[in-house]
Every structure is written in C-alpha cells, then in structure tokens.
XYZ file of C-alpha atoms in Angstrom:
258
model
C 2.789 -13.132 -3.962
C 4.745 -10.946 -0.924
C 5.882 -7.405 -0.702
C 8.806 -6.681 -2.538
C 11.701 -4.712 -0.537
C 15.758 -3.906 -2.048
C 17.372 -5.203 1.337
C 20.930 -2.997 2.571
C 22.548 -4.634 6.018
C 19.610 -6.017 7.544
C 21.025 -8.604 8.954
C 23.578 -6.231 11.445
C 22.864 -5.224 14.790
C 21.304 -1.797 13.984
C 17.857 -1.764 14.066
C 17.295 -1.233 10.072
C 15.866 1.699 8.762
C 11.633 1.168 6.324
C 11.294 3.387 3.933
C 7.885 3.765 2.485
C 6.565 5.492 -0.617
C 3.746 7.885 -1.252
C 0.752 6.954 -3.656
C 1.760 6.013 -6.687
C 5.434 5.696 -6.093
C 7.727 3.071 -5.738
C 10.596 2.074 -3.226
C 13.077 3.507 -5.659
C 11.693 7.282 -5.654
C 13.319 7.115 -2.081
C 17.147 7.268 -4.421
C 18.286 11.083 -3.674
C 18.025 10.425 0.126
C 19.321 6.750 0.374
C 22.153 8.027 -1.626
C 23.164 11.199 1.331
C 22.534 8.623 4.157
C 25.362 6.391 5.221
C 26.507 3.357 2.944
C 26.282 1.243 6.606
C 23.171 2.269 7.493
C 20.782 -0.924 7.126
C 17.692 0.068 4.636
C 14.205 -2.536 3.807
C 13.019 0.392 1.102
C 9.119 -0.975 0.456
C 7.292 -1.234 -2.620
C 4.103 -0.721 -1.050
C 0.722 -3.024 -2.360
C -0.175 -2.606 -5.315
C 2.609 -0.990 -6.542
C 5.728 -1.461 -8.417
C 7.283 -5.128 -8.093
C 4.339 -5.454 -5.150
C 1.682 -4.916 -7.658
C 0.138 -8.631 -6.472
C 0.979 -8.421 -2.903
C -1.484 -8.746 -0.823
C -2.824 -5.941 1.842
C -3.602 -3.434 -1.236
C -6.242 -1.175 0.300
C -6.594 2.440 3.043
C -3.749 2.651 5.392
C -3.957 0.090 7.566
C -4.471 -2.897 5.244
C -1.282 -1.410 4.246
C 0.301 -0.786 7.658
C -0.408 -4.288 8.921
C 1.343 -6.275 5.789
C 4.353 -4.138 6.211
C 4.657 -5.331 9.935
C 3.477 -9.009 8.896
C 6.589 -8.482 6.482
C 9.013 -7.396 9.028
C 8.221 -10.343 10.868
C 8.705 -12.200 8.033
C 12.082 -11.148 7.757
C 13.320 -10.997 11.114
C 13.190 -7.616 12.207
C 11.886 -6.913 15.311
C 12.753 -3.169 15.368
C 13.338 0.008 12.963
C 13.349 3.201 12.834
C 10.505 4.726 9.859
C 10.164 7.191 7.661
C 7.454 7.645 5.567
C 5.990 9.983 2.768
C 2.115 11.009 2.263
C 0.339 8.001 1.601
C 3.607 6.195 3.312
C 3.627 8.553 6.018
C -0.422 7.494 7.212
C 1.174 4.178 6.656
C 3.785 4.776 9.069
C 2.156 6.317 11.840
C -0.797 3.577 11.747
C 2.298 1.554 11.861
C 3.946 3.308 15.087
C 0.242 2.943 16.688
C -0.029 -0.623 16.487
C 3.820 -1.363 17.336
C 4.830 1.170 19.101
C 7.239 -0.883 21.010
C 8.970 -1.745 18.404
C 9.417 1.810 16.208
C 12.615 3.535 17.431
C 11.360 6.744 15.540
C 9.276 7.878 13.378
C 10.291 10.899 10.430
C 6.956 11.880 8.246
C 7.184 13.860 5.194
C 4.209 15.614 4.454
C 2.360 12.269 5.601
C -1.120 11.644 4.814
C -4.461 11.617 7.050
C -3.189 15.171 9.185
C -6.158 16.933 8.122
C -9.116 16.437 5.477
C -7.482 18.553 2.588
C -6.393 16.861 -0.417
C -5.993 17.699 -4.226
C -6.990 14.459 -5.229
C -7.862 15.950 -9.016
C -4.012 16.041 -9.358
C -3.077 12.466 -7.314
C -5.408 10.984 -9.804
C -3.818 12.527 -13.108
C -0.671 11.131 -11.025
C -1.855 7.575 -10.799
C -3.174 7.387 -13.745
C -0.053 8.243 -15.957
C 1.949 5.797 -17.707
C 4.810 7.326 -20.360
C 7.354 8.247 -19.093
C 6.155 12.293 -20.255
C 2.715 11.803 -19.047
C 4.343 11.313 -15.258
C 6.697 14.482 -15.990
C 3.463 16.180 -16.831
C 1.856 14.772 -13.998
C 4.567 14.887 -10.634
C 4.731 18.641 -11.746
C 1.195 19.312 -10.288
C 2.761 17.757 -7.244
C 5.357 19.868 -6.697
C 5.664 23.969 -6.002
C 4.404 26.021 -7.953
C 6.693 27.132 -10.866
C 9.672 24.435 -10.343
C 10.718 21.970 -12.437
C 10.600 18.289 -12.200
C 13.832 16.802 -11.006
C 12.108 13.506 -9.842
C 14.107 10.408 -10.096
C 13.328 7.053 -11.420
C 10.985 8.146 -13.816
C 11.516 5.186 -16.203
C 11.509 2.505 -13.700
C 7.517 4.205 -12.418
C 6.967 4.223 -15.837
C 8.016 0.525 -16.483
C 5.759 0.229 -13.094
C 2.671 1.914 -14.503
C 3.143 -0.455 -17.816
C 2.628 -4.056 -16.101
C -1.368 -5.017 -16.341
C -3.518 -3.892 -14.161
C -0.724 -1.186 -12.172
C -3.532 1.663 -13.007
C -6.334 0.038 -11.907
C -4.989 -1.025 -8.226
C -3.554 2.704 -7.853
C -7.477 3.936 -8.677
C -8.731 1.112 -6.067
C -6.150 1.991 -3.556
C -6.639 6.091 -4.190
C -10.493 5.828 -3.410
C -10.204 3.904 -0.561
C -8.618 6.822 1.552
C -11.159 9.533 0.162
C -14.220 10.111 1.645
C -17.280 12.562 0.706
C -17.993 14.804 3.629
C -20.736 17.153 2.435
C -20.676 17.023 -1.428
C -17.034 17.375 -1.470
C -13.839 14.991 -1.685
C -11.365 14.783 0.794
C -9.006 12.579 2.337
C -9.827 10.132 5.603
C -8.070 11.519 9.380
C -5.734 9.372 11.619
C -7.136 9.302 15.349
C -4.023 12.025 16.095
C -5.069 12.736 19.775
C -3.739 9.108 19.974
C 0.421 9.661 19.179
C 1.325 11.610 21.388
C 0.905 9.112 24.339
C 2.826 6.313 22.393
C 6.601 7.951 23.497
C 8.015 7.616 19.745
C 10.343 10.179 19.069
C 9.104 11.715 15.867
C 10.026 14.182 13.412
C 7.534 15.621 10.767
C 8.868 17.811 7.651
C 6.285 19.806 5.475
C 6.817 22.075 2.074
C 5.875 25.329 2.294
C 4.512 24.723 -1.238
C 3.010 21.986 -1.133
C -0.197 21.960 -4.174
C -1.435 18.859 -2.552
C -1.205 18.206 1.273
C -1.822 22.295 2.985
C 0.906 23.167 4.953
C -1.575 23.852 7.517
C -1.811 20.154 8.012
C 1.050 20.159 9.890
C -0.304 22.233 13.040
C -1.785 18.960 13.620
C 1.076 16.930 14.953
C 0.983 16.263 18.895
C 3.600 18.152 20.814
C 7.100 16.369 21.383
C 7.414 16.267 17.686
C 10.306 17.933 15.569
C 8.253 20.148 12.717
C 10.441 21.265 10.064
C 8.814 23.309 7.597
C 11.197 23.646 4.290
C 10.478 26.930 2.380
C 9.311 26.628 -1.124
C 9.189 23.064 -1.395
C 6.263 21.411 -3.174
C 4.814 16.967 -2.075
C 7.792 15.493 -3.277
C 10.499 16.028 -0.177
C 12.427 13.559 -1.912
C 14.113 15.491 -4.385
C 13.051 19.004 -3.866
C 14.864 18.664 0.006
C 17.236 15.380 0.023
C 19.331 16.875 2.658
C 17.165 18.111 4.798
C 15.418 14.681 4.249
C 18.586 12.757 4.950
C 19.529 14.795 8.269
C 16.609 14.279 9.893
C 16.913 10.483 9.387
C 20.553 10.586 10.451
C 19.944 12.571 13.377
C 17.004 9.567 14.135
C 19.058 6.836 13.709
C 21.743 8.657 15.637
C 19.546 9.500 18.623
C 19.063 6.152 19.317
C-alpha cells in the first residue's frame, strides 16, 4: 500500500508545499493552516505511515524509515523539489528528508520538532496514541496544549474514525516505541545529528510555543545558526490550532522567498 496524501495543484510549475503531521495525527489536522494559505499554492498533505489512510503503508517505524518512504512517494508523484513543513514527529521526519535530499528542499519549516533534545512527555503521547473515541481524544489532546487552554483541535471526528480502524492504536504504539530511548533509567526521545544541518544551506524557520508541555521550548536553542526562530507566547504543542496565522505566515514567507 502506498502513502495516502491529499494533493492540490501538484502539476503546477511551482514547487509544492509538503506537510507532515505529528505522532498520532492525520493530514486533516493541517486544515486551520491550509485555510489561511493562498488557494493557488500546490500542496501535498500526507497521512504518514501507520496513521489515518496510510495505516497499512510501508515505512511504519522511526523517523528515518518514514523519511525514506516520504521521499520515495514524492519521487513516485514526480515531485522533484518542494517546500517542507513538519510538526513534532513530522518535524524530525522533515529534518531527515532535508539531510538526505538538501538539493530538493527549497525551504524547511519546523513546528516544535522532535529530535532536538532528549526531553519528551512520553506519557501524554502514549495516552493520546491510545485514545479512540472523540471524547477521549479531546481529553488526551488537552494535555498537549498550554496549561489552561481549551482544546480547539479541528477534525476530531476524522481522527476518531482513523483510530477505529483495526490495528490503528497498535501501529501507533509501535511507532512511539521506535523513537523512545532509555538512558540511565529515564525514558526520552532519540536526537537528530543537528551539527550536520547548518552546512546544508536549506532556508529554515523554526516555530515553538513557549508553553509546550510535550517538547520543552528550551530545545529551540539547539537550532543551527542561520535559521529564523519564532517563539510564540502562551501556545502549547499543537501549533496548527494554537497559532495557525503565525504558521501560515511563516510558510507563505518561505515560499515567497524561493
């Protein structure tokens, strides 16, 4: 089974924007950002392996495995160059795609990306990955937001439908366990080879919420020199819903600079 993606205007002469969601998500969670982008922007919005309509796709595993599968799918679609944006786990995947194929990546936009430090609230992610019904998903998502925030995450019904598919939560637990590591009795996440990225020369933007309860905003300090950094006050981990205007603006700027 190949990867599922919602596509728009990919036959355009413009390089498309490729969007990669985070752990447990689906491509539909990008809706608040997509609605703020120009209607003529070509898009490839993935359900990543083991998620949503890509539940049975190849490449279920850690970020490096998924990066290879996404690149192969872009090849299959005839996409030679592209702008790239990833959130959380999708940010780690996007970073590894840039590391593997820097000559094809016109810009890289990272939203609270995984792999920038070992700290991670894995218990909250596990609860989120195991939630199936809409009410349980809303409760689990609340733990990903800034303290005291109300869940405004869109597409909850579509996310619940994806979680009801046979084997869906099993695949998510497999993926979560693939990027968690044990060090001195503590559970954390694997980290990216960040020292290698500056030499790539890929224009990079990093956005992070200052109240992120999943990946601490202090990890933003690990970004390589030359990247633009925006810390968004009062926002938690779900930047697509917590700060869609800022995300859309960053993406529009990245594509306009091409």
